[in-house]
Each structure stands twice: as structure tokens, then as C-alpha cells.
JSON list of C-alpha atoms in Angstrom, two decimals:
[
{"chain": "M", "resi": 842, "resn": "MET", "atom": "CA", "xyz": [-123.37, -29.99, -20.11]},
{"chain": "M", "resi": 843, "resn": "LYS", "atom": "CA", "xyz": [-120.09, -30.90, -21.27]},
{"chain": "M", "resi": 844, "resn": "LYS", "atom": "CA", "xyz": [-119.49, -27.51, -22.93]},
{"chain": "M", "resi": 845, "resn": "THR", "atom": "CA", "xyz": [-119.82, -25.90, -19.66]},
{"chain": "M", "resi": 846, "resn": "ILE", "atom": "CA", "xyz": [-117.22, -28.21, -17.87]},
{"chain": "M", "resi": 847, "resn": "VAL", "atom": "CA", "xyz": [-114.50, -27.88, -20.66]},
{"chain": "M", "resi": 848, "resn": "ILE", "atom": "CA", "xyz": [-114.91, -24.29, -20.51]},
{"chain": "M", "resi": 849, "resn": "MET", "atom": "CA", "xyz": [-114.76, -24.13, -16.69]},
{"chain": "M", "resi": 850, "resn": "LEU", "atom": "CA", "xyz": [-111.56, -26.42, -16.70]},
{"chain": "M", "resi": 851, "resn": "PHE", "atom": "CA", "xyz": [-110.53, -23.98, -18.58]},
{"chain": "M", "resi": 852, "resn": "VAL", "atom": "CA", "xyz": [-110.78, -20.94, -16.99]},
{"chain": "M", "resi": 853, "resn": "VAL", "atom": "CA", "xyz": [-109.43, -22.14, -13.92]},
{"chain": "M", "resi": 854, "resn": "PHE", "atom": "CA", "xyz": [-106.31, -24.28, -15.40]},
{"chain": "M", "resi": 855, "resn": "LEU", "atom": "CA", "xyz": [-105.12, -21.82, -18.02]},
{"chain": "M", "resi": 856, "resn": "PRO", "atom": "CA", "xyz": [-104.92, -18.71, -15.89]},
{"chain": "M", "resi": 857, "resn": "VAL", "atom": "CA", "xyz": [-103.09, -21.16, -12.90]},
{"chain": "M", "resi": 858, "resn": "VAL", "atom": "CA", "xyz": [-100.50, -22.04, -15.67]},
{"chain": "M", "resi": 859, "resn": "LEU", "atom": "CA", "xyz": [-100.00, -18.69, -17.03]},
{"chain": "M", "resi": 860, "resn": "LEU", "atom": "CA", "xyz": [-99.74, -17.18, -13.33]},
{"chain": "M", "resi": 861, "resn": "LEU", "atom": "CA", "xyz": [-97.49, -19.67, -12.06]},
{"chain": "M", "resi": 862, "resn": "THR", "atom": "CA", "xyz": [-95.43, -19.61, -15.10]},
{"chain": "M", "resi": 863, "resn": "SER", "atom": "CA", "xyz": [-94.98, -15.79, -15.25]},
{"chain": "M", "resi": 864, "resn": "VAL", "atom": "CA", "xyz": [-93.99, -15.74, -11.51]},
{"chain": "M", "resi": 865, "resn": "GLN", "atom": "CA", "xyz": [-90.98, -18.55, -12.00]},
{"chain": "M", "resi": 866, "resn": "VAL", "atom": "CA", "xyz": [-89.88, -17.19, -15.60]},
{"chain": "M", "resi": 867, "resn": "THR", "atom": "CA", "xyz": [-89.67, -13.54, -13.02]},
{"chain": "M", "resi": 868, "resn": "VAL", "atom": "CA", "xyz": [-87.83, -15.06, -10.41]},
{"chain": "M", "resi": 869, "resn": "ASN", "atom": "CA", "xyz": [-85.36, -16.66, -12.69]},
{"chain": "M", "resi": 870, "resn": "SER", "atom": "CA", "xyz": [-84.75, -13.51, -14.21]},
{"chain": "M", "resi": 871, "resn": "ASP", "atom": "CA", "xyz": [-81.17, -11.92, -13.71]},
{"chain": "M", "resi": 872, "resn": "ARG", "atom": "CA", "xyz": [-82.47, -9.03, -15.82]},
{"chain": "M", "resi": 873, "resn": "PHE", "atom": "CA", "xyz": [-85.45, -8.32, -14.02]},
{"chain": "M", "resi": 874, "resn": "PHE", "atom": "CA", "xyz": [-83.61, -8.04, -10.61]},
{"chain": "M", "resi": 875, "resn": "SER", "atom": "CA", "xyz": [-80.76, -5.91, -12.29]},
{"chain": "M", "resi": 876, "resn": "GLN", "atom": "CA", "xyz": [-83.19, -3.36, -13.22]},
{"chain": "M", "resi": 877, "resn": "GLN", "atom": "CA", "xyz": [-85.00, -3.44, -10.26]},
{"chain": "M", "resi": 878, "resn": "TYR", "atom": "CA", "xyz": [-81.47, -3.14, -7.84]},
{"chain": "M", "resi": 879, "resn": "THR", "atom": "CA", "xyz": [-80.30, 0.29, -10.26]},
{"chain": "M", "resi": 880, "resn": "SER", "atom": "CA", "xyz": [-83.60, 2.21, -10.14]},
{"chain": "M", "resi": 881, "resn": "ASN", "atom": "CA", "xyz": [-84.20, 1.12, -6.35]},
{"chain": "M", "resi": 882, "resn": "GLN", "atom": "CA", "xyz": [-80.32, 2.05, -5.56]},
{"chain": "M", "resi": 883, "resn": "VAL", "atom": "CA", "xyz": [-80.26, -1.16, -4.06]},
{"chain": "M", "resi": 884, "resn": "PRO", "atom": "CA", "xyz": [-76.49, -1.31, -3.94]},
{"chain": "M", "resi": 885, "resn": "THR", "atom": "CA", "xyz": [-75.91, 1.74, -2.16]},
{"chain": "M", "resi": 886, "resn": "LYS", "atom": "CA", "xyz": [-78.57, 0.71, 0.40]},
{"chain": "M", "resi": 887, "resn": "THR", "atom": "CA", "xyz": [-76.76, -2.08, 1.29]},
{"chain": "M", "resi": 888, "resn": "GLN", "atom": "CA", "xyz": [-73.49, -1.86, 0.72]},
{"chain": "M", "resi": 889, "resn": "MET", "atom": "CA", "xyz": [-72.89, -4.38, -1.87]},
{"chain": "M", "resi": 890, "resn": "GLU", "atom": "CA", "xyz": [-71.13, -4.40, -5.34]},
{"chain": "M", "resi": 891, "resn": "MET", "atom": "CA", "xyz": [-73.74, -5.39, -8.01]},
{"chain": "M", "resi": 892, "resn": "THR", "atom": "CA", "xyz": [-71.79, -8.45, -8.96]},
{"chain": "M", "resi": 893, "resn": "GLU", "atom": "CA", "xyz": [-72.31, -9.87, -5.36]},
{"chain": "M", "resi": 894, "resn": "LEU", "atom": "CA", "xyz": [-75.57, -8.91, -5.75]},
{"chain": "M", "resi": 895, "resn": "LEU", "atom": "CA", "xyz": [-76.45, -10.79, -8.36]},
{"chain": "M", "resi": 896, "resn": "ARG", "atom": "CA", "xyz": [-74.34, -14.11, -7.14]},
{"chain": "M", "resi": 897, "resn": "VAL", "atom": "CA", "xyz": [-76.17, -13.77, -4.13]},
{"chain": "M", "resi": 898, "resn": "THR", "atom": "CA", "xyz": [-79.75, -13.32, -6.25]},
{"chain": "M", "resi": 899, "resn": "ASN", "atom": "CA", "xyz": [-78.42, -17.24, -8.07]},
{"chain": "M", "resi": 900, "resn": "GLU", "atom": "CA", "xyz": [-78.11, -18.33, -5.19]},
{"chain": "M", "resi": 901, "resn": "ILE", "atom": "CA", "xyz": [-81.56, -17.56, -3.80]},
{"chain": "M", "resi": 902, "resn": "GLN", "atom": "CA", "xyz": [-82.85, -18.73, -7.16]},
{"chain": "M", "resi": 903, "resn": "ASP", "atom": "CA", "xyz": [-81.04, -22.09, -6.63]},
{"chain": "M", "resi": 904, "resn": "TYR", "atom": "CA", "xyz": [-82.55, -22.40, -3.17]},
{"chain": "M", "resi": 905, "resn": "LEU", "atom": "CA", "xyz": [-85.63, -21.90, -4.69]},
{"chain": "M", "resi": 906, "resn": "LEU", "atom": "CA", "xyz": [-85.46, -24.79, -7.15]},
{"chain": "M", "resi": 907, "resn": "GLY", "atom": "CA", "xyz": [-84.04, -27.11, -5.13]},
{"chain": "M", "resi": 908, "resn": "GLN", "atom": "CA", "xyz": [-80.81, -26.59, -6.41]},
{"chain": "M", "resi": 909, "resn": "ARG", "atom": "CA", "xyz": [-79.50, -25.82, -3.05]},
{"chain": "M", "resi": 910, "resn": "GLN", "atom": "CA", "xyz": [-79.53, -27.36, -0.09]},
{"chain": "M", "resi": 911, "resn": "ASP", "atom": "CA", "xyz": [-79.89, -24.43, 2.63]},
{"chain": "M", "resi": 912, "resn": "PHE", "atom": "CA", "xyz": [-80.38, -20.64, 2.81]},
{"chain": "M", "resi": 913, "resn": "TYR", "atom": "CA", "xyz": [-77.35, -19.59, 4.97]},
{"chain": "M", "resi": 914, "resn": "ILE", "atom": "CA", "xyz": [-75.48, -17.15, 2.21]},
{"chain": "M", "resi": 915, "resn": "GLU", "atom": "CA", "xyz": [-72.39, -15.95, 2.71]},
{"chain": "M", "resi": 916, "resn": "GLY", "atom": "CA", "xyz": [-71.67, -12.46, 0.76]},
{"chain": "M", "resi": 917, "resn": "THR", "atom": "CA", "xyz": [-69.66, -9.58, 0.72]},
{"chain": "M", "resi": 918, "resn": "VAL", "atom": "CA", "xyz": [-70.97, -6.39, 2.50]},
{"chain": "M", "resi": 919, "resn": "ASN", "atom": "CA", "xyz": [-69.11, -3.26, 2.77]},
{"chain": "M", "resi": 920, "resn": "GLY", "atom": "CA", "xyz": [-66.05, -5.11, 2.14]},
{"chain": "M", "resi": 921, "resn": "GLU", "atom": "CA", "xyz": [-66.73, -7.67, 4.57]},
{"chain": "M", "resi": 922, "resn": "VAL", "atom": "CA", "xyz": [-67.62, -11.10, 4.30]},
{"chain": "M", "resi": 923, "resn": "ARG", "atom": "CA", "xyz": [-70.43, -12.25, 6.48]},
{"chain": "M", "resi": 924, "resn": "GLN", "atom": "CA", "xyz": [-73.99, -13.98, 6.77]},
{"chain": "M", "resi": 925, "resn": "ILE", "atom": "CA", "xyz": [-76.45, -11.91, 4.83]},
{"chain": "M", "resi": 926, "resn": "PHE", "atom": "CA", "xyz": [-79.97, -12.71, 6.31]},
{"chain": "M", "resi": 927, "resn": "THR", "atom": "CA", "xyz": [-80.74, -13.52, 9.67]},
{"chain": "M", "resi": 928, "resn": "GLU", "atom": "CA", "xyz": [-82.14, -16.27, 11.26]},
{"chain": "M", "resi": 929, "resn": "ARG", "atom": "CA", "xyz": [-85.39, -15.15, 10.77]},
{"chain": "M", "resi": 930, "resn": "GLU", "atom": "CA", "xyz": [-85.55, -14.71, 7.09]},
{"chain": "M", "resi": 931, "resn": "VAL", "atom": "CA", "xyz": [-83.59, -18.07, 6.40]},
{"chain": "M", "resi": 932, "resn": "LYS", "atom": "CA", "xyz": [-86.84, -19.94, 8.41]},
{"chain": "M", "resi": 933, "resn": "HIS", "atom": "CA", "xyz": [-88.92, -17.44, 6.45]},
{"chain": "M", "resi": 934, "resn": "MET", "atom": "CA", "xyz": [-87.36, -18.99, 3.18]},
{"chain": "M", "resi": 935, "resn": "VAL", "atom": "CA", "xyz": [-88.17, -22.32, 4.10]},
{"chain": "M", "resi": 936, "resn": "ASP", "atom": "CA", "xyz": [-91.98, -21.26, 3.86]},
{"chain": "M", "resi": 937, "resn": "VAL", "atom": "CA", "xyz": [-91.31, -19.63, 0.59]},
{"chain": "M", "resi": 938, "resn": "GLN", "atom": "CA", "xyz": [-89.34, -22.47, -0.86]},
{"chain": "M", "resi": 939, "resn": "VAL", "atom": "CA", "xyz": [-92.14, -24.89, -0.01]},
{"chain": "M", "resi": 940, "resn": "LEU", "atom": "CA", "xyz": [-94.54, -22.71, -1.65]},
{"chain": "M", "resi": 941, "resn": "PHE", "atom": "CA", "xyz": [-92.39, -21.69, -4.61]},
{"chain": "M", "resi": 942, "resn": "LYS", "atom": "CA", "xyz": [-92.18, -26.09, -4.88]},
{"chain": "M", "resi": 943, "resn": "ARG", "atom": "CA", "xyz": [-95.90, -26.46, -4.88]},
{"chain": "M", "resi": 944, "resn": "GLY", "atom": "CA", "xyz": [-96.63, -23.90, -7.08]},
{"chain": "M", "resi": 945, "resn": "ILE", "atom": "CA", "xyz": [-94.35, -25.71, -9.78]},
{"chain": "M", "resi": 946, "resn": "MET", "atom": "CA", "xyz": [-96.01, -28.36, -9.22]},
{"chain": "M", "resi": 947, "resn": "LEU", "atom": "CA", "xyz": [-99.57, -26.70, -9.33]},
{"chain": "M", "resi": 948, "resn": "ARG", "atom": "CA", "xyz": [-98.41, -25.32, -12.33]},
{"chain": "M", "resi": 949, "resn": "ASN", "atom": "CA", "xyz": [-96.85, -28.76, -14.22]},
{"chain": "M", "resi": 950, "resn": "ILE", "atom": "CA", "xyz": [-100.10, -30.51, -12.57]},
{"chain": "M", "resi": 951, "resn": "SER", "atom": "CA", "xyz": [-102.30, -28.03, -15.02]},
{"chain": "M", "resi": 952, "resn": "VAL", "atom": "CA", "xyz": [-100.10, -28.10, -18.08]},
{"chain": "M", "resi": 953, "resn": "LEU", "atom": "CA", "xyz": [-100.94, -31.58, -17.63]},
{"chain": "M", "resi": 954, "resn": "LEU", "atom": "CA", "xyz": [-104.63, -31.65, -17.43]},
{"chain": "M", "resi": 955, "resn": "LEU", "atom": "CA", "xyz": [-104.69, -29.22, -20.18]},
{"chain": "M", "resi": 956, "resn": "THR", "atom": "CA", "xyz": [-103.16, -31.21, -22.80]},
{"chain": "M", "resi": 957, "resn": "ILE", "atom": "CA", "xyz": [-105.12, -33.83, -22.00]},
{"chain": "M", "resi": 958, "resn": "LEU", "atom": "CA", "xyz": [-108.27, -32.00, -22.26]},
{"chain": "M", "resi": 959, "resn": "CYS", "atom": "CA", "xyz": [-107.04, -30.43, -25.45]},
{"chain": "M", "resi": 960, "resn": "LEU", "atom": "CA", "xyz": [-105.69, -34.23, -27.10]},
{"chain": "M", "resi": 961, "resn": "TRP", "atom": "CA", "xyz": [-109.50, -35.06, -26.34]},
{"chain": "M", "resi": 962, "resn": "LEU", "atom": "CA", "xyz": [-111.07, -32.55, -27.46]},
{"chain": "M", "resi": 963, "resn": "TRP", "atom": "CA", "xyz": [-108.85, -32.21, -30.76]},
{"chain": "M", "resi": 964, "resn": "PRO", "atom": "CA", "xyz": [-110.31, -35.38, -32.52]},
{"chain": "M", "resi": 965, "resn": "LYS", "atom": "CA", "xyz": [-113.62, -34.84, -30.69]},
{"chain": "M", "resi": 966, "resn": "ASP", "atom": "CA", "xyz": [-114.80, -31.19, -31.19]},
{"chain": "M", "resi": 967, "resn": "LYS", "atom": "CA", "xyz": [-112.53, -28.32, -32.33]},
{"chain": "M", "resi": 968, "resn": "LYS", "atom": "CA", "xyz": [-114.90, -25.96, -32.37]},
{"chain": "M", "resi": 969, "resn": "LEU", "atom": "CA", "xyz": [-115.27, -26.32, -28.70]},
{"chain": "M", "resi": 970, "resn": "LEU", "atom": "CA", "xyz": [-111.72, -26.03, -27.72]},
{"chain": "M", "resi": 971, "resn": "PHE", "atom": "CA", "xyz": [-111.24, -23.25, -29.38]},
{"chain": "M", "resi": 972, "resn": "SER", "atom": "CA", "xyz": [-114.03, -21.39, -27.74]},
{"chain": "M", "resi": 973, "resn": "ALA", "atom": "CA", "xyz": [-113.04, -22.45, -24.54]},
{"chain": "M", "resi": 974, "resn": "LEU", "atom": "CA", "xyz": [-109.27, -21.15, -25.24]},
{"chain": "M", "resi": 975, "resn": "LEU", "atom": "CA", "xyz": [-110.88, -17.95, -25.66]},
{"chain": "M", "resi": 976, "resn": "VAL", "atom": "CA", "xyz": [-112.71, -17.20, -22.96]}
]
């Protein structure tokens, strides 16, 4: 019974940690966005310079991480400074920010629970710990 519960906890929490960590790493990767902007010809389609796109991307990243209060971001499009996102997009990003923050919180709680589980199992049953990690 104990073995089944331990393995189930690892099967639930470890993928959550890995998935949400990879999402956060990707969202915070300027290199990833730069490559995607280039391969999808975003500068041409949006009429924005690559440096301006990356600046706006940094503003979006700051917003998602709660380091920026609002999502009203200005940028230069075709030589003209203007609001980048529509009101509908701004409202949508409020929901995205909530989801992102909840995802980070869920990931952090999962890391904490996995750490506690590992620390509890280490002195008691290393074999069970390693078998749970390998499932």
C-alpha cells in the first residue's frame, strides 16, 4: 500500500514540475522568441523591428511574472509609436497572467511535496525512492 501511494505521488507531482518548469523556461527565453520571430517572419508581418519585438516580448514576460502592473504596452510599428495590443487582448492577458501565476504556485507546491517525500524516504527506503523516480 505504501509503495503504491509513494509511486502515485511521484507519478502526479513529477510531471507537473517538469511540464510547468519547461513552460516557464520557454516563456522566459528571449532566444526562443527570437528564433520563432525569425522563422515565422514576424518582423515583416507586424512591421516591427526585431529589437522592438524583443523589447515588447520582455514587457510581456515581466507582466506574466507580476513585475509589471498592466498590459498596456506601447511600441513602434511601421515607424509610429502606438498601443500594441487591443483592449480584447489586454483583457485576455489578465486571465493568462492568473493562469501563469497559478501554474508557478502549483509547480512550487509540487516541488515542495516531492522534496519532503524524498527527504522522508531517503533514510527509510532508498529502494522505494529510486523505483518511484524511475516509474
